[in-house]
Amino acid sequence: MHLVPDEFFVTSASAFSKVSDLNAFDRALIKMGIGEQNLVAVSSVIPPGAKEVCKKEIPMGSVTHCVLAQIRGSEDELIAAGIAYALRKDGKGGYVAEGRIHGSKDSLIDTLRQKMNEIAESRGVELGGIKYLTEELVVPKGNYGACVAALVFTGYE
Protein backbone atom coordinates (compact mmCIF):
# COMPACT_ATOMS: atom_id res chain seq x y z
CA MET A 1 0.00 0.00 0.00
CA HIS A 2 1.29 3.44 -0.95
CA LEU A 3 -0.11 6.62 0.56
CA VAL A 4 0.26 9.27 -2.12
CA PRO A 5 -1.29 12.64 -1.34
CA ASP A 6 -2.75 14.61 -4.22
CA GLU A 7 -3.23 17.86 -2.31
CA PHE A 8 -1.36 19.99 0.20
CA PHE A 9 -1.73 23.28 1.98
CA VAL A 10 0.69 25.49 3.86
CA THR A 11 0.12 27.17 7.19
CA SER A 12 2.11 28.93 9.89
CA ALA A 13 1.76 30.73 13.21
CA SER A 14 3.65 31.93 16.23
CA ALA A 15 2.48 31.92 19.83
CA PHE A 16 3.66 32.31 23.39
CA SER A 17 2.85 30.88 26.81
CA LYS A 18 3.78 31.72 30.37
CA VAL A 19 3.75 27.98 31.24
CA SER A 20 6.16 26.24 28.82
CA ASP A 21 7.59 26.12 25.33
CA LEU A 22 5.44 23.02 24.67
CA ASN A 23 2.32 25.04 25.44
CA ALA A 24 3.53 27.81 23.11
CA PHE A 25 4.05 25.17 20.38
CA ASP A 26 0.56 23.77 21.01
CA ARG A 27 -0.97 27.25 20.79
CA ALA A 28 0.76 27.84 17.45
CA LEU A 29 -0.58 24.52 16.10
CA ILE A 30 -4.11 25.49 17.16
CA LYS A 31 -3.76 28.86 15.39
CA MET A 32 -2.56 26.99 12.28
CA GLY A 33 -5.62 24.74 12.26
CA ILE A 34 -3.66 21.53 12.89
CA GLY A 35 -3.70 21.40 16.69
CA GLU A 36 -6.30 18.63 16.92
CA GLN A 37 -4.50 16.14 14.66
CA ASN A 38 -1.85 13.49 15.23
CA LEU A 39 1.01 14.98 13.25
CA VAL A 40 3.53 12.75 11.53
CA ALA A 41 6.61 14.54 10.26
CA VAL A 42 7.68 13.40 6.80
CA SER A 43 10.57 14.35 4.57
CA SER A 44 10.42 16.77 1.73
CA VAL A 45 8.95 15.36 -1.49
CA ILE A 46 5.80 16.71 -3.12
CA PRO A 47 4.32 13.92 -5.31
CA PRO A 48 3.76 14.48 -9.04
CA GLY A 49 0.33 15.95 -9.69
CA ALA A 50 -0.19 17.16 -6.10
CA LYS A 51 -1.92 20.53 -6.07
CA GLU A 52 -1.73 23.32 -3.52
CA VAL A 53 -5.16 24.03 -2.02
CA CYS A 54 -6.56 26.41 0.56
CA LYS A 55 -6.27 25.33 4.18
CA LYS A 56 -8.96 22.79 4.94
CA GLU A 57 -10.46 21.38 8.08
CA ILE A 58 -9.12 17.98 9.07
CA PRO A 59 -11.10 15.71 11.41
CA MET A 60 -9.96 15.61 15.03
CA GLY A 61 -7.53 12.79 15.74
CA SER A 62 -6.59 12.23 12.10
CA VAL A 63 -3.09 10.99 11.38
CA THR A 64 -1.79 13.92 9.38
CA HIS A 65 1.44 13.90 7.38
CA CYS A 66 3.34 17.17 7.14
CA VAL A 67 6.73 18.75 6.63
CA LEU A 68 7.07 20.69 9.86
CA ALA A 69 9.49 23.45 10.88
CA GLN A 70 9.48 24.62 14.47
CA ILE A 71 11.58 26.54 16.92
CA ARG A 72 10.97 27.31 20.56
CA GLY A 73 12.52 30.09 22.58
CA SER A 74 12.62 31.99 25.86
CA GLU A 75 11.96 35.61 26.77
CA ASP A 76 13.55 38.31 24.64
CA GLU A 77 14.85 35.84 22.01
CA LEU A 78 14.27 36.51 18.31
CA ILE A 79 13.24 33.23 16.69
CA ALA A 80 12.02 32.24 13.23
CA ALA A 81 10.84 29.06 11.54
CA GLY A 82 9.68 28.45 8.01
CA ILE A 83 9.43 26.36 4.90
CA ALA A 84 10.33 26.83 1.27
CA TYR A 85 8.67 24.77 -1.45
CA ALA A 86 8.72 24.54 -5.22
CA LEU A 87 7.55 22.29 -8.01
CA ARG A 88 9.94 20.93 -10.60
CA LYS A 89 9.81 22.58 -14.03
CA ASP A 90 9.42 19.15 -15.67
CA GLY A 91 6.13 18.58 -13.80
CA LYS A 92 7.42 15.58 -11.84
CA GLY A 93 6.57 16.72 -8.31
CA GLY A 94 8.51 19.06 -6.08
CA TYR A 95 10.39 19.56 -2.85
CA VAL A 96 10.12 21.23 0.53
CA ALA A 97 12.86 22.54 2.82
CA GLU A 98 12.28 23.45 6.43
CA GLY A 99 14.38 25.63 8.66
CA ARG A 100 14.62 27.34 12.03
CA ILE A 101 16.92 29.99 13.40
CA HIS A 102 17.63 32.08 16.46
CA GLY A 103 17.50 35.20 14.33
CA SER A 104 15.41 36.99 11.71
CA LYS A 105 13.12 35.58 9.06
CA ASP A 106 15.22 37.37 6.44
CA SER A 107 18.26 35.31 7.46
CA LEU A 108 16.08 32.20 7.48
CA ILE A 109 14.80 32.87 3.95
CA ASP A 110 18.39 33.13 2.70
CA THR A 111 19.17 29.73 4.28
CA LEU A 112 15.99 28.18 2.85
CA ARG A 113 16.88 29.47 -0.64
CA GLN A 114 20.30 27.82 -0.37
CA LYS A 115 18.71 24.55 0.76
CA MET A 116 16.27 24.53 -2.17
CA ASN A 117 19.04 25.30 -4.66
CA GLU A 118 21.10 22.40 -3.34
CA ILE A 119 18.09 20.06 -3.41
CA ALA A 120 17.65 20.86 -7.12
CA GLU A 121 21.36 20.66 -7.88
CA SER A 122 21.72 17.27 -6.13
CA ARG A 123 18.95 15.86 -8.31
CA GLY A 124 19.95 17.59 -11.53
CA VAL A 125 16.53 19.26 -11.90
CA GLU A 126 15.23 22.79 -12.31
CA LEU A 127 12.67 24.20 -9.93
CA GLY A 128 9.89 26.65 -10.71
CA GLY A 129 9.40 29.64 -8.44
CA ILE A 130 10.27 28.99 -4.82
CA LYS A 131 7.58 29.99 -2.31
CA TYR A 132 8.33 30.80 1.31
CA LEU A 133 6.20 30.78 4.45
CA THR A 134 7.92 32.00 7.60
CA GLU A 135 7.08 33.10 11.13
CA GLU A 136 9.19 35.38 13.31
CA LEU A 137 8.71 36.23 16.98
CA VAL A 138 10.43 38.21 19.68
CA VAL A 139 9.41 36.22 22.73
CA PRO A 140 7.75 38.53 25.28
CA LYS A 141 9.29 38.94 28.72
CA GLY A 142 8.13 36.25 31.16
CA ASN A 143 7.06 33.91 28.33
CA TYR A 144 8.13 31.02 26.19
CA GLY A 145 7.58 31.25 22.46
CA ALA A 146 7.25 29.07 19.38
CA CYS A 147 7.24 29.65 15.63
CA VAL A 148 5.87 26.89 13.42
CA ALA A 149 5.36 26.44 9.67
CA ALA A 150 4.08 23.37 7.85
CA LEU A 151 3.24 21.94 4.48
CA VAL A 152 0.33 19.60 5.23
CA PHE A 153 -0.55 16.72 2.92
CA THR A 154 -4.23 15.87 2.29
CA GLY A 155 -6.39 14.16 -0.34
CA TYR A 156 -4.88 10.68 -0.50
CA GLU A 157 -5.54 8.51 -3.55
Coordinates of C-alpha atoms in Angstrom, one line a residue:
M1 CA 0.0 0.0 0.0
H2 CA 1.3 3.4 -1.0
L3 CA -0.1 6.6 0.6
V4 CA 0.3 9.3 -2.1
P5 CA -1.3 12.6 -1.3
D6 CA -2.7 14.6 -4.2
E7 CA -3.2 17.9 -2.3
F8 CA -1.4 20.0 0.2
F9 CA -1.7 23.3 2.0
V10 CA 0.7 25.5 3.9
T11 CA 0.1 27.2 7.2
S12 CA 2.1 28.9 9.9
A13 CA 1.8 30.7 13.2
S14 CA 3.7 31.9 16.2
A15 CA 2.5 31.9 19.8
F16 CA 3.7 32.3 23.4
S17 CA 2.8 30.9 26.8
K18 CA 3.8 31.7 30.4
V19 CA 3.8 28.0 31.2
S20 CA 6.2 26.2 28.8
D21 CA 7.6 26.1 25.3
L22 CA 5.4 23.0 24.7
N23 CA 2.3 25.0 25.4
A24 CA 3.5 27.8 23.1
F25 CA 4.0 25.2 20.4
D26 CA 0.6 23.8 21.0
R27 CA -1.0 27.3 20.8
A28 CA 0.8 27.8 17.5
L29 CA -0.6 24.5 16.1
I30 CA -4.1 25.5 17.2
K31 CA -3.8 28.9 15.4
M32 CA -2.6 27.0 12.3
G33 CA -5.6 24.7 12.3
I34 CA -3.7 21.5 12.9
G35 CA -3.7 21.4 16.7
E36 CA -6.3 18.6 16.9
Q37 CA -4.5 16.1 14.7
N38 CA -1.8 13.5 15.2
L39 CA 1.0 15.0 13.2
V40 CA 3.5 12.7 11.5
A41 CA 6.6 14.5 10.3
V42 CA 7.7 13.4 6.8
S43 CA 10.6 14.4 4.6
S44 CA 10.4 16.8 1.7
V45 CA 8.9 15.4 -1.5
I46 CA 5.8 16.7 -3.1
P47 CA 4.3 13.9 -5.3
P48 CA 3.8 14.5 -9.0
G49 CA 0.3 15.9 -9.7
A50 CA -0.2 17.2 -6.1
K51 CA -1.9 20.5 -6.1
E52 CA -1.7 23.3 -3.5
V53 CA -5.2 24.0 -2.0
C54 CA -6.6 26.4 0.6
K55 CA -6.3 25.3 4.2
K56 CA -9.0 22.8 4.9
E57 CA -10.5 21.4 8.1
I58 CA -9.1 18.0 9.1
P59 CA -11.1 15.7 11.4
M60 CA -10.0 15.6 15.0
G61 CA -7.5 12.8 15.7
S62 CA -6.6 12.2 12.1
V63 CA -3.1 11.0 11.4
T64 CA -1.8 13.9 9.4
H65 CA 1.4 13.9 7.4
C66 CA 3.3 17.2 7.1
V67 CA 6.7 18.7 6.6
L68 CA 7.1 20.7 9.9
A69 CA 9.5 23.4 10.9
Q70 CA 9.5 24.6 14.5
I71 CA 11.6 26.5 16.9
R72 CA 11.0 27.3 20.6
G73 CA 12.5 30.1 22.6
S74 CA 12.6 32.0 25.9
E75 CA 12.0 35.6 26.8
D76 CA 13.5 38.3 24.6
E77 CA 14.8 35.8 22.0
L78 CA 14.3 36.5 18.3
I79 CA 13.2 33.2 16.7
A80 CA 12.0 32.2 13.2
A81 CA 10.8 29.1 11.5
G82 CA 9.7 28.5 8.0
I83 CA 9.4 26.4 4.9
A84 CA 10.3 26.8 1.3
Y85 CA 8.7 24.8 -1.4
A86 CA 8.7 24.5 -5.2
L87 CA 7.5 22.3 -8.0
R88 CA 9.9 20.9 -10.6
K89 CA 9.8 22.6 -14.0
D90 CA 9.4 19.2 -15.7
G91 CA 6.1 18.6 -13.8
K92 CA 7.4 15.6 -11.8
G93 CA 6.6 16.7 -8.3
G94 CA 8.5 19.1 -6.1
Y95 CA 10.4 19.6 -2.8
V96 CA 10.1 21.2 0.5
A97 CA 12.9 22.5 2.8
E98 CA 12.3 23.4 6.4
G99 CA 14.4 25.6 8.7
R100 CA 14.6 27.3 12.0
I101 CA 16.9 30.0 13.4
H102 CA 17.6 32.1 16.5
G103 CA 17.5 35.2 14.3
S104 CA 15.4 37.0 11.7
K105 CA 13.1 35.6 9.1
D106 CA 15.2 37.4 6.4
S107 CA 18.3 35.3 7.5
L108 CA 16.1 32.2 7.5
I109 CA 14.8 32.9 3.9
D110 CA 18.4 33.1 2.7
T111 CA 19.2 29.7 4.3
L112 CA 16.0 28.2 2.8
R113 CA 16.9 29.5 -0.6
Q114 CA 20.3 27.8 -0.4
K115 CA 18.7 24.5 0.8
M116 CA 16.3 24.5 -2.2
N117 CA 19.0 25.3 -4.7
E118 CA 21.1 22.4 -3.3
I119 CA 18.1 20.1 -3.4
A120 CA 17.6 20.9 -7.1
E121 CA 21.4 20.7 -7.9
S122 CA 21.7 17.3 -6.1
R123 CA 18.9 15.9 -8.3
G124 CA 19.9 17.6 -11.5
V125 CA 16.5 19.3 -11.9
E126 CA 15.2 22.8 -12.3
L127 CA 12.7 24.2 -9.9
G128 CA 9.9 26.6 -10.7
G129 CA 9.4 29.6 -8.4
I130 CA 10.3 29.0 -4.8
K131 CA 7.6 30.0 -2.3
Y132 CA 8.3 30.8 1.3
L133 CA 6.2 30.8 4.5
T134 CA 7.9 32.0 7.6
E135 CA 7.1 33.1 11.1
E136 CA 9.2 35.4 13.3
L137 CA 8.7 36.2 17.0
V138 CA 10.4 38.2 19.7
V139 CA 9.4 36.2 22.7
P140 CA 7.8 38.5 25.3
K141 CA 9.3 38.9 28.7
G142 CA 8.1 36.2 31.2
N143 CA 7.1 33.9 28.3
Y144 CA 8.1 31.0 26.2
G145 CA 7.6 31.3 22.5
A146 CA 7.3 29.1 19.4
C147 CA 7.2 29.7 15.6
V148 CA 5.9 26.9 13.4
A149 CA 5.4 26.4 9.7
A150 CA 4.1 23.4 7.9
L151 CA 3.2 21.9 4.5
V152 CA 0.3 19.6 5.2
F153 CA -0.6 16.7 2.9
T154 CA -4.2 15.9 2.3
G155 CA -6.4 14.2 -0.3
Y156 CA -4.9 10.7 -0.5
E157 CA -5.5 8.5 -3.6

